[in-house]
GROMACS .gro file of C-alpha atoms in nm:
model
  326
    1MET     CA    1   8.700  11.333  13.586
    2CYS     CA    2   8.492  11.195  13.299
    3PRO     CA    3   8.598  10.881  13.102
    4GLY     CA    4   8.875  10.934  12.852
    5THR     CA    5   9.024  11.246  13.013
    6VAL     CA    6   9.401  11.270  13.025
    7ASN     CA    7   9.662  11.432  13.256
    8HIS     CA    8  10.020  11.462  13.134
    9CYS     CA    9  10.315  11.495  13.372
   10GLU     CA   10  10.628  11.630  13.197
   11ASN     CA   11  10.856  11.539  13.493
   12CYS     CA   12  10.772  11.173  13.509
   13LYS     CA   13  10.695  11.126  13.139
   14GLU     CA   14  10.369  10.951  13.210
   15TYR     CA   15  10.015  10.997  13.083
   16THR     CA   16   9.741  10.920  13.322
   17TYR     CA   17   9.409  10.797  13.164
   18PHE     CA   18   9.103  10.819  13.386
   19LEU     CA   19   8.886  10.538  13.266
   20ASN     CA   20   8.622  10.611  13.517
   21GLU     CA   21   8.602  10.791  13.850
   22THR     CA   22   8.789  10.524  14.047
   23HIS     CA   23   9.025  10.362  13.796
   24ALA     CA   24   9.319  10.517  13.625
   25MET     CA   25   9.608  10.374  13.428
   26LYS     CA   26   9.945  10.525  13.379
   27ILE     CA   27  10.121  10.493  13.045
   28SER     CA   28  10.498  10.576  13.051
   29VAL     CA   29  10.663  10.716  12.738
   30ALA     CA   30  10.886  10.446  12.590
   31GLN     CA   31  11.251  10.479  12.681
   32PRO     CA   32  11.539  10.259  12.558
   33GLY     CA   33  11.702  10.062  12.834
   34LYS     CA   34  11.387  10.096  13.049
   35THR     CA   35  11.081   9.997  12.852
   36ARG     CA   36  11.039   9.627  12.783
   37ILE     CA   37  10.879   9.538  12.457
   38GLY     CA   38  10.707   9.217  12.356
   39TRP     CA   39  10.681   9.092  11.997
   40ILE     CA   40  10.426   8.844  11.854
   41GLY     CA   41  10.490   8.731  11.499
   42THR     CA   42  10.853   8.729  11.380
   43GLY     CA   43  10.802   8.656  11.012
   44VAL     CA   44  10.911   8.837  10.699
   45MET     CA   45  10.850   9.179  10.849
   46GLY     CA   46  10.811   9.133  11.221
   47ARG     CA   47  11.156   8.996  11.264
   48TRP     CA   48  11.320   9.314  11.125
   49MET     CA   49  11.078   9.555  11.302
   50CYS     CA   50  11.155   9.398  11.642
   51GLN     CA   51  11.530   9.381  11.567
   52HIS     CA   52  11.545   9.753  11.499
   53ALA     CA   53  11.382   9.831  11.830
   54MET     CA   54  11.631   9.595  12.005
   55THR     CA   55  11.922   9.768  11.825
   56LYS     CA   56  11.804  10.102  11.968
   57GLY     CA   57  11.820   9.956  12.331
   58TYR     CA   58  11.473   9.802  12.393
   59SER     CA   59  11.484   9.458  12.561
   60ALA     CA   60  11.242   9.215  12.394
   61THR     CA   61  11.043   8.901  12.472
   62VAL     CA   62  10.927   8.735  12.154
   63TYR     CA   63  10.676   8.463  12.040
   64ASN     CA   64  10.617   8.295  11.711
   65ARG     CA   65  10.416   7.977  11.639
   66SER     CA   66  10.719   7.843  11.451
   67ALA     CA   67  10.992   7.904  11.714
   68ASP     CA   68  11.273   7.874  11.459
   69LYS     CA   69  11.166   8.199  11.290
   70ALA     CA   70  11.230   8.376  11.616
   71GLN     CA   71  11.581   8.234  11.646
   72PRO     CA   72  11.763   8.533  11.487
   73LEU     CA   73  11.609   8.757  11.755
   74VAL     CA   74  11.695   8.513  12.038
   75GLU     CA   75  12.049   8.513  11.907
   76ALA     CA   76  12.050   8.894  11.926
   77GLY     CA   77  11.938   8.878  12.295
   78ALA     CA   78  11.567   8.845  12.293
   79LYS     CA   79  11.381   8.612  12.536
   80LEU     CA   80  11.166   8.341  12.379
   81ALA     CA   81  10.822   8.302  12.527
   82ARG     CA   82  10.594   7.995  12.502
   83SER     CA   83  10.273   8.198  12.443
   84PRO     CA   84  10.141   8.548  12.371
   85LYS     CA   85  10.023   8.560  12.727
   86GLU     CA   86  10.380   8.501  12.852
   87VAL     CA   87  10.507   8.775  12.619
   88ALA     CA   88  10.265   9.027  12.778
   89GLU     CA   89  10.361   8.920  13.132
   90GLN     CA   90  10.710   9.039  13.061
   91ALA     CA   91  10.648   9.354  12.857
   92ASP     CA   92  10.530   9.704  12.887
   93ILE     CA   93  10.434   9.741  12.516
   94VAL     CA   94  10.330   9.433  12.317
   95PHE     CA   95  10.348   9.448  11.937
   96ALA     CA   96  10.176   9.190  11.711
   97ILE     CA   97  10.206   9.138  11.344
   98VAL     CA   98  10.046   8.808  11.230
   99GLY     CA   99   9.856   8.679  10.924
  100PHE     CA  100   9.480   8.709  10.949
  101PRO     CA  101   9.211   8.860  11.176
  102LYS     CA  102   9.153   8.518  11.335
  103ASP     CA  103   9.518   8.507  11.432
  104VAL     CA  104   9.496   8.864  11.575
  105ARG     CA  105   9.195   8.754  11.783
  106GLU     CA  106   9.378   8.449  11.906
  107VAL     CA  107   9.709   8.617  12.004
  108LEU     CA  108   9.551   8.923  12.159
  109LEU     CA  109   9.212   8.823  12.293
  110GLY     CA  110   9.234   8.444  12.328
  111THR     CA  111   9.259   8.255  12.656
  112ASP     CA  112   9.640   8.238  12.621
  113GLY     CA  113   9.658   8.577  12.443
  114ALA     CA  114   9.841   8.893  12.527
  115LEU     CA  115   9.554   9.071  12.701
  116ALA     CA  116   9.523   8.779  12.946
  117GLY     CA  117   9.882   8.850  13.054
  118ALA     CA  118   9.887   9.228  13.029
  119LYS     CA  119   9.908   9.439  13.342
  120PRO     CA  120   9.716   9.766  13.388
  121GLY     CA  121   9.919  10.043  13.214
  122ALA     CA  122  10.049   9.816  12.943
  123VAL     CA  123   9.985   9.882  12.570
  124LEU     CA  124   9.886   9.640  12.299
  125VAL     CA  125   9.982   9.745  11.944
  126ASP     CA  126   9.840   9.538  11.651
  127MET     CA  127  10.049   9.607  11.342
  128THR     CA  128   9.869   9.334  11.138
  129THR     CA  129   9.650   9.455  10.851
  130SER     CA  130   9.315   9.353  11.001
  131GLU     CA  131   8.953   9.454  11.035
  132PRO     CA  132   8.863   9.797  11.169
  133SER     CA  133   8.579   9.643  11.374
  134LEU     CA  134   8.824   9.405  11.545
  135ALA     CA  135   9.055   9.698  11.623
  136LYS     CA  136   8.769   9.870  11.804
  137GLU     CA  137   8.684   9.545  11.982
  138ILE     CA  138   9.045   9.503  12.108
  139TYR     CA  139   9.046   9.860  12.222
  140GLU     CA  140   8.734   9.825  12.430
  141ALA     CA  141   8.841   9.487  12.578
  142ALA     CA  142   9.182   9.631  12.667
  143LYS     CA  143   9.028   9.950  12.814
  144ALA     CA  144   8.800   9.735  13.046
  145LYS     CA  145   9.115   9.580  13.190
  146GLY     CA  146   9.311   9.914  13.227
  147VAL     CA  147   9.522   9.842  12.917
  148ALA     CA  148   9.570  10.064  12.615
  149ALA     CA  149   9.547   9.950  12.259
  150LEU     CA  150   9.643  10.089  11.923
  151ASP     CA  151   9.584   9.956  11.567
  152ALA     CA  152   9.897  10.041  11.369
  153PRO     CA  153   9.922   9.855  11.035
  154VAL     CA  154  10.218   9.928  10.816
  155SER     CA  155  10.312   9.964  10.448
  156GLY     CA  156  10.655   9.915  10.285
  157GLY     CA  157  10.685   9.541  10.272
  158ASP     CA  158  11.004   9.347  10.346
  159VAL     CA  159  11.227   9.615  10.212
  160GLY     CA  160  11.069   9.888  10.429
  161ALA     CA  161  11.089   9.658  10.727
  162LYS     CA  162  11.462   9.581  10.669
  163ASN     CA  163  11.544   9.945  10.617
  164ALA     CA  164  11.332  10.083  10.904
  165ALA     CA  165  11.148  10.281  10.655
  166LEU     CA  166  10.786  10.165  10.700
  167SER     CA  167  10.478  10.388  10.681
  168ILE     CA  168  10.285  10.333  11.007
  169MET     CA  169   9.918  10.424  11.014
  170ILE     CA  170   9.779  10.449  11.371
  171GLY     CA  171   9.432  10.450  11.526
  172GLY     CA  172   9.380  10.502  11.895
  173ASP     CA  173   9.417  10.763  12.174
  174LYS     CA  174   9.658  11.036  12.082
  175ASP     CA  175   9.846  11.027  12.413
  176VAL     CA  176   9.904  10.651  12.379
  177VAL     CA  177  10.046  10.711  12.035
  178GLU     CA  178  10.280  10.968  12.178
  179ALA     CA  179  10.391  10.726  12.444
  180VAL     CA  180  10.471  10.457  12.193
  181GLN     CA  181  10.621  10.697  11.933
  182PRO     CA  182  10.983  10.637  12.027
  183VAL     CA  183  10.950  10.264  11.942
  184PHE     CA  184  10.756  10.344  11.619
  185GLU     CA  185  11.052  10.565  11.523
  186CYS     CA  186  11.282  10.261  11.538
  187MET     CA  187  11.092  10.092  11.258
  188GLY     CA  188  10.931  10.359  11.044
  189LYS     CA  189  10.990  10.689  10.870
  190THR     CA  190  10.630  10.805  10.810
  191ILE     CA  191  10.433  10.776  11.139
  192VAL     CA  192  10.090  10.932  11.128
  193HIS     CA  193   9.809  10.923  11.390
  194GLN     CA  194   9.501  10.879  11.178
  195GLY     CA  195   9.235  10.908  11.443
  196ALA     CA  196   9.017  10.697  11.667
  197PRO     CA  197   9.044  10.316  11.714
  198GLY     CA  198   9.004  10.153  11.374
  199ALA     CA  199   9.122  10.449  11.181
  200GLY     CA  200   9.469  10.295  11.123
  201GLN     CA  201   9.308   9.991  10.970
  202HIS     CA  202   9.074  10.198  10.749
  203THR     CA  203   9.376  10.399  10.629
  204LYS     CA  204   9.556  10.070  10.544
  205MET     CA  205   9.252   9.965  10.334
  206VAL     CA  206   9.291  10.288  10.134
  207ASN     CA  207   9.661  10.184  10.084
  208GLN     CA  208   9.574   9.835   9.966
  209ILE     CA  209   9.308   9.965   9.730
  210LEU     CA  210   9.556  10.198   9.567
  211ILE     CA  211   9.810   9.915   9.541
  212SER     CA  212   9.572   9.657   9.391
  213SER     CA  213   9.493   9.828   9.060
  214ASN     CA  214   9.852   9.963   9.037
  215MET     CA  215   9.985   9.606   9.044
  216ILE     CA  216   9.762   9.514   8.747
  217ALA     CA  217   9.900   9.806   8.548
  218VAL     CA  218  10.265   9.719   8.640
  219CYS     CA  219  10.220   9.358   8.530
  220GLU     CA  220  10.024   9.433   8.216
  221GLY     CA  221  10.276   9.705   8.107
  222LEU     CA  222  10.566   9.461   8.137
  223LEU     CA  223  10.369   9.191   7.956
  224TYR     CA  224  10.300   9.432   7.668
  225GLY     CA  225  10.670   9.522   7.650
  226TYR     CA  226  10.765   9.149   7.643
  227LYS     CA  227  10.512   9.069   7.371
  228ALA     CA  228  10.628   9.363   7.167
  229GLY     CA  229  10.985   9.217   7.171
  230LEU     CA  230  11.132   9.504   7.374
  231ASP     CA  231  11.427   9.484   7.605
  232LEU     CA  232  11.249   9.512   7.932
  233GLU     CA  233  11.557   9.634   8.127
  234THR     CA  234  11.582   9.945   7.898
  235VAL     CA  235  11.209   9.989   7.903
  236PHE     CA  236  11.227   9.992   8.283
  237LYS     CA  237  11.488  10.263   8.281
  238SER     CA  238  11.255  10.490   8.075
  239VAL     CA  239  10.925  10.436   8.239
  240SER     CA  240  11.024  10.403   8.609
  241VAL     CA  241  11.126  10.772   8.639
  242GLY     CA  242  10.844  10.929   8.457
  243ALA     CA  243  10.472  10.986   8.529
  244ALA     CA  244  10.423  10.602   8.505
  245GLY     CA  245  10.658  10.547   8.793
  246SER     CA  246  10.539  10.397   9.123
  247LYS     CA  247  10.671  10.229   9.432
  248ALA     CA  248  10.543   9.895   9.303
  249LEU     CA  249  10.732   9.937   8.976
  250GLU     CA  250  11.041  10.066   9.153
  251VAL     CA  251  11.063   9.779   9.411
  252LEU     CA  252  10.893   9.492   9.243
  253GLY     CA  253  10.965   9.564   8.879
  254PRO     CA  254  11.325   9.443   8.904
  255ARG     CA  255  11.217   9.126   9.090
  256MET     CA  256  10.966   9.047   8.806
  257LEU     CA  257  11.239   9.102   8.544
  258ALA     CA  258  11.463   8.859   8.733
  259ARG     CA  259  11.175   8.612   8.776
  260ASN     CA  260  11.214   8.629   9.148
  261PHE     CA  261  10.865   8.589   9.301
  262GLU     CA  262  10.973   8.529   9.661
  263PRO     CA  263  10.746   8.718   9.899
  264GLY     CA  264  10.794   9.068  10.033
  265PHE     CA  265  10.420   9.046  10.101
  266TYR     CA  266  10.221   8.725  10.049
  267VAL     CA  267   9.950   8.681   9.789
  268GLU     CA  268   9.726   8.516  10.035
  269HIS     CA  269   9.758   8.808  10.278
  270PHE     CA  270   9.676   9.060   9.999
  271ILE     CA  271   9.361   8.864   9.908
  272LYS     CA  272   9.266   8.886  10.279
  273ASP     CA  273   9.319   9.261  10.275
  274MET     CA  274   9.116   9.315   9.958
  275GLY     CA  275   8.840   9.100  10.106
  276ILE     CA  276   8.831   9.325  10.419
  277ALA     CA  277   8.823   9.640  10.203
  278LEU     CA  278   8.539   9.513   9.987
  279ALA     CA  279   8.344   9.410  10.302
  280GLU     CA  280   8.393   9.755  10.453
  281ALA     CA  281   8.301   9.920  10.120
  282GLU     CA  282   7.973   9.722  10.117
  283LYS     CA  283   7.889   9.849  10.470
  284MET     CA  284   7.935  10.200  10.337
  285ASN     CA  285   7.720  10.131  10.023
  286LEU     CA  286   8.025  10.196   9.814
  287SER     CA  287   8.103  10.027   9.478
  288LEU     CA  288   8.469   9.955   9.396
  289PRO     CA  289   8.474   9.756   9.074
  290GLY     CA  290   8.849   9.800   9.021
  291LEU     CA  291   8.920   9.639   9.358
  292GLY     CA  292   8.674   9.359   9.281
  293LEU     CA  293   8.867   9.286   8.958
  294ALA     CA  294   9.200   9.289   9.134
  295LYS     CA  295   9.078   9.045   9.397
  296GLN     CA  296   8.943   8.803   9.129
  297LEU     CA  297   9.281   8.814   8.945
  298TYR     CA  298   9.469   8.744   9.269
  299GLU     CA  299   9.226   8.457   9.342
  300ALA     CA  300   9.358   8.312   9.007
  301VAL     CA  301   9.714   8.362   9.131
  302ARG     CA  302   9.637   8.156   9.439
  303ALA     CA  303   9.444   7.898   9.243
  304GLN     CA  304   9.763   7.847   9.033
  305GLY     CA  305   9.954   7.760   9.352
  306PHE     CA  306  10.123   8.095   9.419
  307GLY     CA  307   9.940   8.197   9.739
  308ARG     CA  308  10.267   8.196   9.940
  309LYS     CA  309  10.458   8.394   9.675
  310GLY     CA  310  10.488   8.765   9.658
  311THR     CA  311  10.208   8.991   9.522
  312HIS     CA  312  10.415   9.044   9.204
  313ALA     CA  313  10.342   8.681   9.115
  314LEU     CA  314  10.037   8.834   8.946
  315LEU     CA  315  10.256   8.849   8.646
  316VAL     CA  316  10.260   8.469   8.624
  317ALA     CA  317   9.883   8.448   8.630
  318LEU     CA  318   9.853   8.704   8.349
  319GLU     CA  319  10.110   8.520   8.149
  320THR     CA  320   9.904   8.199   8.190
  321LEU     CA  321   9.588   8.387   8.088
  322ASN     CA  322   9.766   8.498   7.772
  323GLY     CA  323   9.925   8.165   7.698
  324ILE     CA  324  10.275   8.299   7.751
  325LYS     CA  325  10.525   8.049   7.863
  326ARG     CA  326  10.864   8.175   8.005
   0.00000   0.00000   0.00000
């Protein structure tokens, strides 16, 4: 058969991928109690995503650079690995959700990375928001070793992760997506195969572009209400349910009113995402001035020392810009 063709056996729940005329890899459909998962990155979101899969019956081996952040999962029954490579050696499907593209490259493609420990027929799933070009590189590197790979970034923040309500945007081969689908269903409510390798990351860029300008509007609206002397709690009741309503206002508005800027999603990670989107737009000869403005405002947030706060800390930067002290 030619490269990329697929046979599906209903009886054994396996997909056979013929990478070339002599080498095939078998991907089994994930099953609780049978499929072993690996998890790299157990931070604000990864901890909950992995925990939901474990609750559904998947055994897990986990790794995090700061081992203490993996402790809740270890207490729930996960095995703690010393490296991403060791995670892959003990897993059928390895998920990763880390900070930056350089981290993705290290934990998946590095000397001690997951691909180095993955056996033919394993699947690598990068759920970090990262570069589409890197997603394609991981796919090709994995394929050469008889390993499948998906890019599957998520949206929904810490609340979506805790509630298993994430939106998961997936790039990669359709049959690999179907094989991993049962695990995706443990952590998300909206699970969509967007297309070829890299398509998941491109879709996440659309998501981040939409959020960036919306966050400016949410913060400016609340600042206007404050300056006008309104009761922001009652203002919120009126505007959150009408045409001005948005997920950002619904989820982050109450946190801003409470002056709680702890992260559901880090400012520094959002700046990274906007940088990726602008770089991809430049490759496409596409001008996105609104995104450029949003990135500059968030650079100001980071410059004021809020890089490790939530994206809604933009409110503080705009207060400073307007000389408002609260």
